[in-house]
Short mmCIF file of C-alpha atoms in Angstrom, two decimals:
data_model
loop_
_atom_site.label_atom_id
_atom_site.label_comp_id
_atom_site.label_asym_id
_atom_site.label_seq_id
_atom_site.Cartn_x
_atom_site.Cartn_y
_atom_site.Cartn_z
CA MET A 1 -36.19 -7.15 -10.90
CA ALA A 2 -39.37 -6.64 -9.22
CA PHE A 3 -41.11 -8.90 -6.52
CA GLY A 4 -44.20 -10.97 -6.77
CA THR A 5 -46.53 -11.44 -3.69
CA ASN A 6 -47.07 -14.78 -4.31
CA SER A 7 -44.55 -17.95 -3.04
CA GLU A 8 -43.49 -18.57 -6.45
CA LEU A 9 -42.11 -16.55 -8.91
CA MET A 10 -40.31 -16.70 -12.15
CA PHE A 11 -36.69 -16.53 -11.79
CA TYR A 12 -35.40 -13.71 -13.83
CA ASP A 13 -34.08 -11.82 -17.03
CA LYS A 14 -30.75 -13.29 -17.79
CA THR A 15 -30.35 -10.50 -20.40
CA THR A 16 -30.29 -8.01 -16.99
CA PRO A 17 -26.99 -6.91 -15.54
CA LEU A 18 -26.41 -7.65 -12.00
CA GLU A 19 -27.11 -5.02 -9.81
CA ALA A 20 -25.92 -6.32 -6.62
CA PRO A 21 -22.16 -5.22 -6.10
CA VAL A 22 -19.44 -8.21 -6.41
CA LEU A 23 -16.82 -8.54 -4.81
CA PHE A 24 -14.04 -11.57 -6.28
CA MET A 25 -10.60 -12.47 -4.12
CA VAL A 26 -7.96 -13.86 -5.83
CA PHE A 27 -4.15 -14.59 -5.59
CA ASN A 28 -1.94 -16.80 -7.56
CA ARG A 29 -4.49 -19.49 -9.77
CA PRO A 30 -4.71 -18.26 -12.99
CA GLU A 31 -6.55 -21.09 -14.53
CA LYS A 32 -9.08 -21.16 -11.64
CA THR A 33 -9.89 -17.54 -11.37
CA GLN A 34 -10.65 -17.31 -14.65
CA ARG A 35 -12.80 -20.02 -14.73
CA VAL A 36 -14.53 -18.23 -11.75
CA PHE A 37 -14.24 -15.00 -14.05
CA ASP A 38 -15.73 -15.87 -17.53
CA VAL A 39 -18.93 -16.64 -14.84
CA ILE A 40 -18.76 -13.21 -13.56
CA ARG A 41 -18.61 -11.80 -17.25
CA SER A 42 -21.99 -13.80 -17.89
CA VAL A 43 -23.68 -11.51 -15.58
CA ARG A 44 -22.72 -8.47 -16.14
CA PRO A 45 -22.35 -6.72 -12.90
CA LYS A 46 -22.67 -3.42 -12.76
CA LYS A 47 -20.48 -2.69 -9.95
CA LEU A 48 -17.23 -5.23 -9.09
CA TYR A 49 -14.89 -5.08 -6.78
CA VAL A 50 -11.69 -7.45 -7.32
CA ALA A 51 -8.95 -7.60 -4.06
CA VAL A 52 -5.84 -9.31 -5.42
CA ASP A 53 -3.12 -10.26 -2.36
CA ALA A 54 0.33 -9.97 -2.60
CA PRO A 55 2.87 -12.75 -3.46
CA ARG A 56 4.88 -14.21 -0.81
CA GLU A 57 8.24 -13.64 0.09
CA ASN A 58 10.61 -16.03 -1.72
CA ARG A 59 8.12 -17.83 -3.96
CA PRO A 60 8.67 -16.25 -7.55
CA ASP A 61 5.99 -19.01 -8.66
CA ASP A 62 3.60 -16.88 -7.18
CA THR A 63 5.19 -13.40 -8.22
CA ALA A 64 4.60 -14.94 -11.97
CA ASN A 65 0.86 -16.54 -11.22
CA VAL A 66 -0.60 -12.81 -9.23
CA LYS A 67 0.83 -11.11 -12.49
CA LYS A 68 -1.40 -13.46 -14.62
CA VAL A 69 -4.32 -13.15 -12.54
CA LYS A 70 -3.97 -9.30 -12.43
CA GLU A 71 -4.04 -9.52 -16.27
CA ILE A 72 -7.06 -11.63 -16.06
CA VAL A 73 -9.16 -9.59 -13.70
CA SER A 74 -8.32 -6.65 -15.70
CA ASP A 75 -10.32 -7.15 -18.97
CA VAL A 76 -13.57 -6.03 -17.96
CA ASP A 77 -15.29 -5.30 -21.39
CA TRP A 78 -18.47 -4.27 -20.48
CA PRO A 79 -20.18 -1.35 -19.21
CA CYS A 80 -18.99 -1.65 -15.29
CA ASP A 81 -17.90 0.42 -12.00
CA VAL A 82 -15.01 -1.42 -11.34
CA LYS A 83 -11.92 -0.89 -8.26
CA TYR A 84 -9.28 -2.85 -7.18
CA LEU A 85 -7.54 -3.58 -4.01
CA PHE A 86 -3.82 -4.46 -4.78
CA HIS A 87 -2.12 -5.42 -1.63
CA LYS A 88 2.10 -4.97 -1.43
CA LYS A 89 2.84 -7.00 0.98
CA ASN A 90 1.25 -11.04 1.15
CA GLN A 91 -2.17 -10.93 3.65
CA GLY A 92 -2.70 -14.59 3.52
CA CYS A 93 -6.54 -16.08 2.66
CA THR A 94 -8.16 -14.55 6.57
CA LYS A 95 -6.32 -11.74 6.49
CA ALA A 96 -6.87 -10.67 2.85
CA GLY A 97 -10.36 -11.69 3.27
CA LEU A 98 -11.23 -9.21 6.34
CA ALA A 99 -8.95 -6.25 4.11
CA ALA A 100 -11.71 -6.77 1.51
CA TRP A 101 -14.71 -7.02 3.66
CA LYS A 102 -13.81 -3.98 5.09
CA TRP A 103 -13.20 -2.32 1.77
CA ILE A 104 -16.52 -3.29 -0.05
CA PHE A 105 -18.69 -1.87 3.20
CA GLU A 106 -16.93 1.60 2.64
CA TYR A 107 -19.19 1.47 -0.29
CA GLU A 108 -21.80 -0.74 0.24
CA ASP A 109 -24.34 -1.81 1.82
CA ARG A 110 -24.23 -5.80 0.69
CA MET A 111 -22.48 -7.70 -1.56
CA ILE A 112 -22.26 -10.74 -3.38
CA PHE A 113 -18.73 -12.57 -2.63
CA VAL A 114 -16.66 -15.01 -4.45
CA GLU A 115 -13.37 -16.76 -3.82
CA ASP A 116 -11.22 -17.82 -7.17
CA ASP A 117 -12.25 -21.48 -6.92
CA GLY A 118 -15.91 -20.51 -5.75
CA LEU A 119 -17.91 -21.53 -9.03
CA GLY A 120 -21.12 -21.12 -9.81
CA SER A 121 -23.65 -20.48 -12.66
CA ILE A 122 -25.32 -17.54 -13.92
CA ASP A 123 -28.51 -18.53 -11.83
CA THR A 124 -26.23 -18.61 -8.78
CA PHE A 125 -25.82 -14.69 -8.88
CA TYR A 126 -29.08 -13.69 -9.53
CA PHE A 127 -30.26 -16.10 -6.14
CA VAL A 128 -27.92 -14.42 -4.37
CA GLN A 129 -28.85 -10.96 -5.60
CA ASP A 130 -32.70 -11.89 -5.54
CA MET A 131 -31.96 -13.17 -1.80
CA LEU A 132 -30.23 -10.16 -1.03
CA GLU A 133 -32.60 -8.01 -1.38
CA ARG A 134 -35.62 -9.80 -0.03
CA TYR A 135 -33.76 -9.99 3.35
CA LYS A 136 -31.64 -6.86 3.66
CA ASN A 137 -33.81 -5.54 6.64
CA ASP A 138 -34.20 -8.90 8.27
CA ALA A 139 -31.96 -9.48 11.35
CA ARG A 140 -32.58 -12.99 11.59
CA VAL A 141 -31.09 -13.30 8.10
CA ALA A 142 -27.05 -13.43 7.93
CA TYR A 143 -25.91 -15.10 4.91
CA VAL A 144 -27.37 -16.55 1.88
CA GLY A 145 -25.30 -19.95 1.00
CA THR A 146 -24.87 -21.17 -2.40
CA VAL A 147 -23.89 -24.18 -1.74
CA ASN A 148 -26.35 -27.67 -0.62
CA TYR A 149 -24.38 -30.17 1.26
CA GLY A 150 -26.81 -32.77 0.15
CA PRO A 151 -29.61 -32.51 2.87
CA LYS A 152 -32.52 -31.05 1.50
CA TYR A 153 -35.93 -29.57 3.44
CA GLY A 154 -38.52 -28.20 2.65
CA ASP A 155 -40.74 -28.04 -0.71
CA LYS A 156 -39.01 -24.33 -0.53
CA THR A 157 -36.39 -23.42 -3.17
CA TYR A 158 -34.27 -23.12 -0.03
CA PHE A 159 -34.27 -23.54 3.98
CA PHE A 160 -32.68 -21.57 6.83
CA SER A 161 -29.66 -22.88 9.68
CA ARG A 162 -27.71 -21.46 12.11
CA ILE A 163 -25.07 -23.10 10.67
CA SER A 164 -23.14 -20.55 8.48
CA ALA A 165 -23.19 -20.79 4.73
CA ALA A 166 -20.09 -22.11 3.09
CA THR A 167 -17.39 -18.43 2.27
CA TYR A 168 -16.35 -19.28 -1.50
CA PHE A 169 -19.31 -17.83 -2.87
CA MET A 170 -21.91 -16.21 -0.99
CA GLY A 171 -23.75 -13.16 -0.23
CA THR A 172 -23.99 -10.57 3.16
CA TRP A 173 -24.90 -7.07 4.29
CA LYS A 174 -22.80 -4.35 5.81
CA ARG A 175 -25.14 -4.74 8.82
CA VAL A 176 -24.04 -8.16 9.36
CA PHE A 177 -20.10 -7.10 8.66
CA ASN A 178 -20.80 -4.12 11.42
CA GLU A 179 -20.85 -6.82 14.05
CA TYR A 180 -18.42 -9.51 12.76
CA GLU A 181 -15.93 -10.26 15.31
CA TYR A 182 -12.49 -11.13 14.01
CA ASP A 183 -11.07 -12.55 17.08
CA LEU A 184 -14.83 -13.60 18.42
CA GLU A 185 -13.90 -10.52 21.53
CA SER A 186 -17.17 -11.13 23.24
CA TYR A 187 -16.98 -14.92 23.03
CA TYR A 188 -16.00 -15.60 27.01
CA ASP A 189 -18.74 -12.90 28.36
CA VAL A 190 -21.63 -13.96 25.49
CA CYS A 191 -20.93 -17.95 26.25
CA ARG A 192 -21.66 -18.26 29.57
CA THR A 193 -25.42 -16.62 29.17
CA LYS A 194 -28.50 -18.15 28.70
CA GLU A 195 -29.57 -17.30 25.49
CA PHE A 196 -26.02 -18.78 23.96
CA ARG A 197 -26.62 -22.18 25.53
CA ARG A 198 -29.65 -22.87 24.03
CA SER A 199 -29.20 -21.22 20.92
CA PHE A 200 -27.69 -25.13 20.10
CA VAL A 201 -30.36 -28.22 19.53
CA SER A 202 -28.19 -30.50 21.19
CA TRP A 203 -25.41 -30.77 24.16
CA GLN A 204 -23.09 -32.80 21.35
CA GLU A 205 -23.71 -29.65 19.39
CA ARG A 206 -22.76 -27.13 21.79
CA LYS A 207 -19.51 -28.86 23.26
CA VAL A 208 -18.25 -28.75 19.56
CA TYR A 209 -18.58 -25.26 18.88
CA ASN A 210 -17.38 -24.42 21.68
CA GLN A 211 -14.13 -26.12 21.83
CA LEU A 212 -14.06 -24.76 18.38
CA PHE A 213 -14.57 -21.13 19.44
CA LYS A 214 -11.73 -21.81 22.24
CA SER A 215 -9.50 -23.29 19.86
CA TYR A 216 -9.54 -20.12 18.20
CA ILE A 217 -9.21 -17.80 20.15
CA ALA A 218 -5.97 -19.55 21.57
CA SER A 219 -4.95 -19.20 17.96
CA VAL A 220 -4.98 -15.78 17.88
CA ARG A 221 -3.74 -15.29 21.30
CA GLU A 222 -0.76 -17.22 20.69
CA ASN A 223 -0.18 -15.66 17.20
CA ARG A 224 -0.38 -18.83 15.17
CA ARG A 225 -4.01 -17.10 14.08
CA TYR A 226 -6.46 -19.71 12.05
CA ASN A 227 -6.35 -19.02 8.40
CA THR A 228 -10.14 -18.56 8.28
CA TYR A 229 -13.52 -16.56 8.78
CA ASP A 230 -15.81 -19.26 9.31
CA VAL A 231 -15.67 -19.64 12.61
CA GLN A 232 -16.20 -15.64 12.93
CA MET A 233 -19.16 -16.21 10.84
CA GLU A 234 -20.70 -19.62 12.84
CA PHE A 235 -19.95 -16.97 16.32
CA TYR A 236 -21.99 -14.44 14.67
CA SER A 237 -24.83 -16.80 14.21
CA PHE A 238 -25.05 -18.19 17.42
CA LYS A 239 -24.35 -15.49 19.43
CA HIS A 240 -27.19 -13.72 17.48
CA HIS A 241 -29.61 -16.11 16.63
CA ALA A 242 -29.19 -15.57 12.63
CA TYR A 243 -29.41 -17.76 10.09
CA SER A 244 -27.59 -18.88 6.89
CA ILE A 245 -30.22 -19.47 3.54
CA TYR A 246 -29.21 -23.01 1.92
CA PRO A 247 -30.53 -23.71 -1.16
CA ASN A 248 -32.46 -26.82 -1.71
CA ILE A 249 -30.68 -27.90 -4.95
CA ASN A 250 -26.63 -27.27 -5.13
CA LEU A 251 -25.21 -23.81 -6.85
CA CYS A 252 -21.96 -23.83 -6.51
CA SER A 253 -18.38 -25.88 -6.75
CA ASN A 254 -15.57 -25.63 -4.88
CA ILE A 255 -12.78 -26.35 -7.69
CA GLY A 256 -9.83 -25.66 -5.64
CA LEU A 257 -9.60 -28.45 -3.10
CA ASP A 258 -7.26 -30.20 -5.41
CA GLY A 259 -4.44 -27.85 -5.27
CA GLY A 260 -3.29 -24.50 -3.84
CA ALA A 261 -6.05 -24.05 -1.59
CA ASN A 262 -5.54 -23.31 2.52
CA ASN A 263 -7.96 -26.31 2.60
CA GLN A 264 -6.66 -28.63 -0.46
CA CYS A 265 -7.39 -32.13 0.12
CA ASP A 266 -6.22 -35.04 -1.08
CA THR A 267 -8.31 -36.03 -4.48
CA ASN A 268 -8.55 -39.27 -3.89
CA SER A 269 -10.45 -38.99 -0.37
CA ALA A 270 -14.04 -39.73 0.43
CA PHE A 271 -13.97 -36.11 1.05
CA TYR A 272 -13.01 -34.60 -2.15
CA GLN A 273 -14.94 -37.54 -4.18
CA GLU A 274 -18.38 -35.79 -2.01
CA TYR A 275 -17.75 -31.86 -2.33
CA GLY A 276 -14.96 -31.17 -4.87
CA ASN A 277 -16.34 -30.09 -8.47
CA ARG A 278 -19.88 -30.63 -7.31
CA LYS A 279 -22.80 -30.60 -10.21
CA ILE A 280 -24.06 -27.36 -10.34
CA GLU A 281 -28.17 -27.10 -11.07
CA PRO A 282 -30.12 -24.68 -13.03
CA VAL A 283 -32.85 -22.57 -11.07
CA THR A 284 -35.86 -21.58 -13.10
CA GLU A 285 -37.96 -20.23 -10.50
CA ILE A 286 -37.85 -19.21 -6.80
CA ILE A 287 -40.52 -20.71 -4.81
CA TYR A 288 -40.26 -18.58 -1.49
CA ASN A 289 -39.76 -19.99 2.17
CA ASP A 290 -41.86 -17.51 4.46
CA ASP A 291 -41.03 -19.20 7.42
CA VAL A 292 -37.49 -17.72 8.60
CA GLU A 293 -37.44 -20.37 11.31
CA TYR A 294 -35.36 -24.04 11.50
CA ASP A 295 -36.27 -27.40 12.22
CA PRO A 296 -34.84 -28.25 15.38
CA GLU A 297 -35.05 -32.05 14.57
CA PHE A 298 -33.44 -31.43 10.78
CA GLU A 299 -30.84 -28.99 12.46
CA GLU A 300 -29.32 -31.87 14.59
CA LEU A 301 -28.79 -34.34 10.82
CA PHE A 302 -27.48 -31.06 8.98
CA PHE A 303 -24.97 -30.46 11.62
CA LYS A 304 -24.00 -33.64 11.37
CA LYS A 305 -23.70 -33.76 7.77
CA ARG A 306 -22.59 -30.20 7.56
CA VAL A 307 -19.98 -29.93 10.50
CA LEU A 308 -19.06 -33.53 11.65
CA TYR A 309 -19.32 -34.87 8.36
CA GLY A 310 -21.09 -37.87 8.97
CA GLY A 311 -18.25 -38.47 11.48
CA PRO A 312 -18.52 -38.82 15.63
CA TRP A 313 -19.15 -35.77 17.36
CA TYR A 314 -16.27 -36.02 19.26
CA LYS A 315 -13.75 -36.65 17.02
CA ARG A 316 -14.27 -33.27 15.86
CA TYR A 317 -14.17 -32.39 19.41
CA LEU A 318 -10.79 -34.19 20.06
CA LYS A 319 -9.43 -32.49 17.21
CA SER A 320 -10.40 -28.56 18.13
CA MET A 321 -9.06 -29.88 21.64
CA PHE A 322 -5.46 -30.64 20.25
CA LEU A 323 -5.39 -27.65 18.04
CA ARG A 324 -6.18 -25.16 21.09
CA TYR A 325 -3.66 -26.55 23.32
CA LEU A 326 -0.98 -28.51 21.05
CA GLY A 327 -1.55 -25.42 17.43
CA GLY A 328 1.73 -24.03 18.41
CA PHE A 329 3.36 -27.20 18.11
CA TYR A 330 1.52 -28.95 15.06
CA SER A 331 2.28 -25.82 12.93
CA LYS A 332 5.84 -25.70 13.68
CA HIS A 333 6.47 -29.62 13.42
CA ILE A 334 3.74 -31.22 11.62
CA LYS A 335 1.40 -29.59 9.30
CA LYS A 336 4.33 -28.51 6.68
CA TYR A 337 4.81 -32.02 6.28
CA ARG A 338 1.06 -33.23 5.63
CA ARG A 339 1.10 -31.68 2.14
CA ARG A 340 4.51 -32.79 0.85
#
């Protein structure tokens, strides 16, 4: 697809196979994997990378389900350069994700990353592909998101935020991954700089994020690493003053919050009602946003919605502080009972 010179551009030819490489990360949920894979089949990517985590020990249900998942993702019935990464030992979500990213970036300079619960549409894939090409050399842009959390900004198809995009369906580049810090290695050097402190729009935001970073580092040092790679994305954004792209319409639905996910939740909760299985909207044209910057006033409101989920800042702050100092106790004695 050729880029136009105007700010508006009719979207894409749906008969054209997807050029951007797709990384599909799956594990033990065959029904959800099938739903997402059916959409991948619809866009017929020319390059497909599939990473499959291994069953957990003493979980015969995992063994059966992982086998079904492998059968699903092996059914590539279109012209495609497909590669598989089958782990022999269970990695867990965060390590499996890191391994998959390392793997694809041995071969590619960009990726569309999809987890088994990130359900998008044909439009979603082509939107991310378009953004990956348009901003491939712009260091100010780090991630291409597909989820809209409710707030909309401006009259363009998308806006920019320092708050990183959701990982279950997003795009990024090798240039970003080369600076990605899995353990937040430079945090305690960077956090003392004026540039880092000035990257926050409010003192509440600064306190919440810094406590979040410190809590994650504590989990690494105490060998109880949080099962996430989102925190690292957040740190990248603030350290490098980089932005995520957010669409002004919702392009992806998380279909995994009802069970089996790392971040599953009560289906009767207000959180699930708002963020689970959200409606996916179509894209008919892109109105490009040529101003790669954020509006501090809107950003503060977006932080309250995206990060605080409408609650008070100190609730998120105190939760991170609790996990920082008592996370080991929580993981050992409390967490296992919360999902029963």
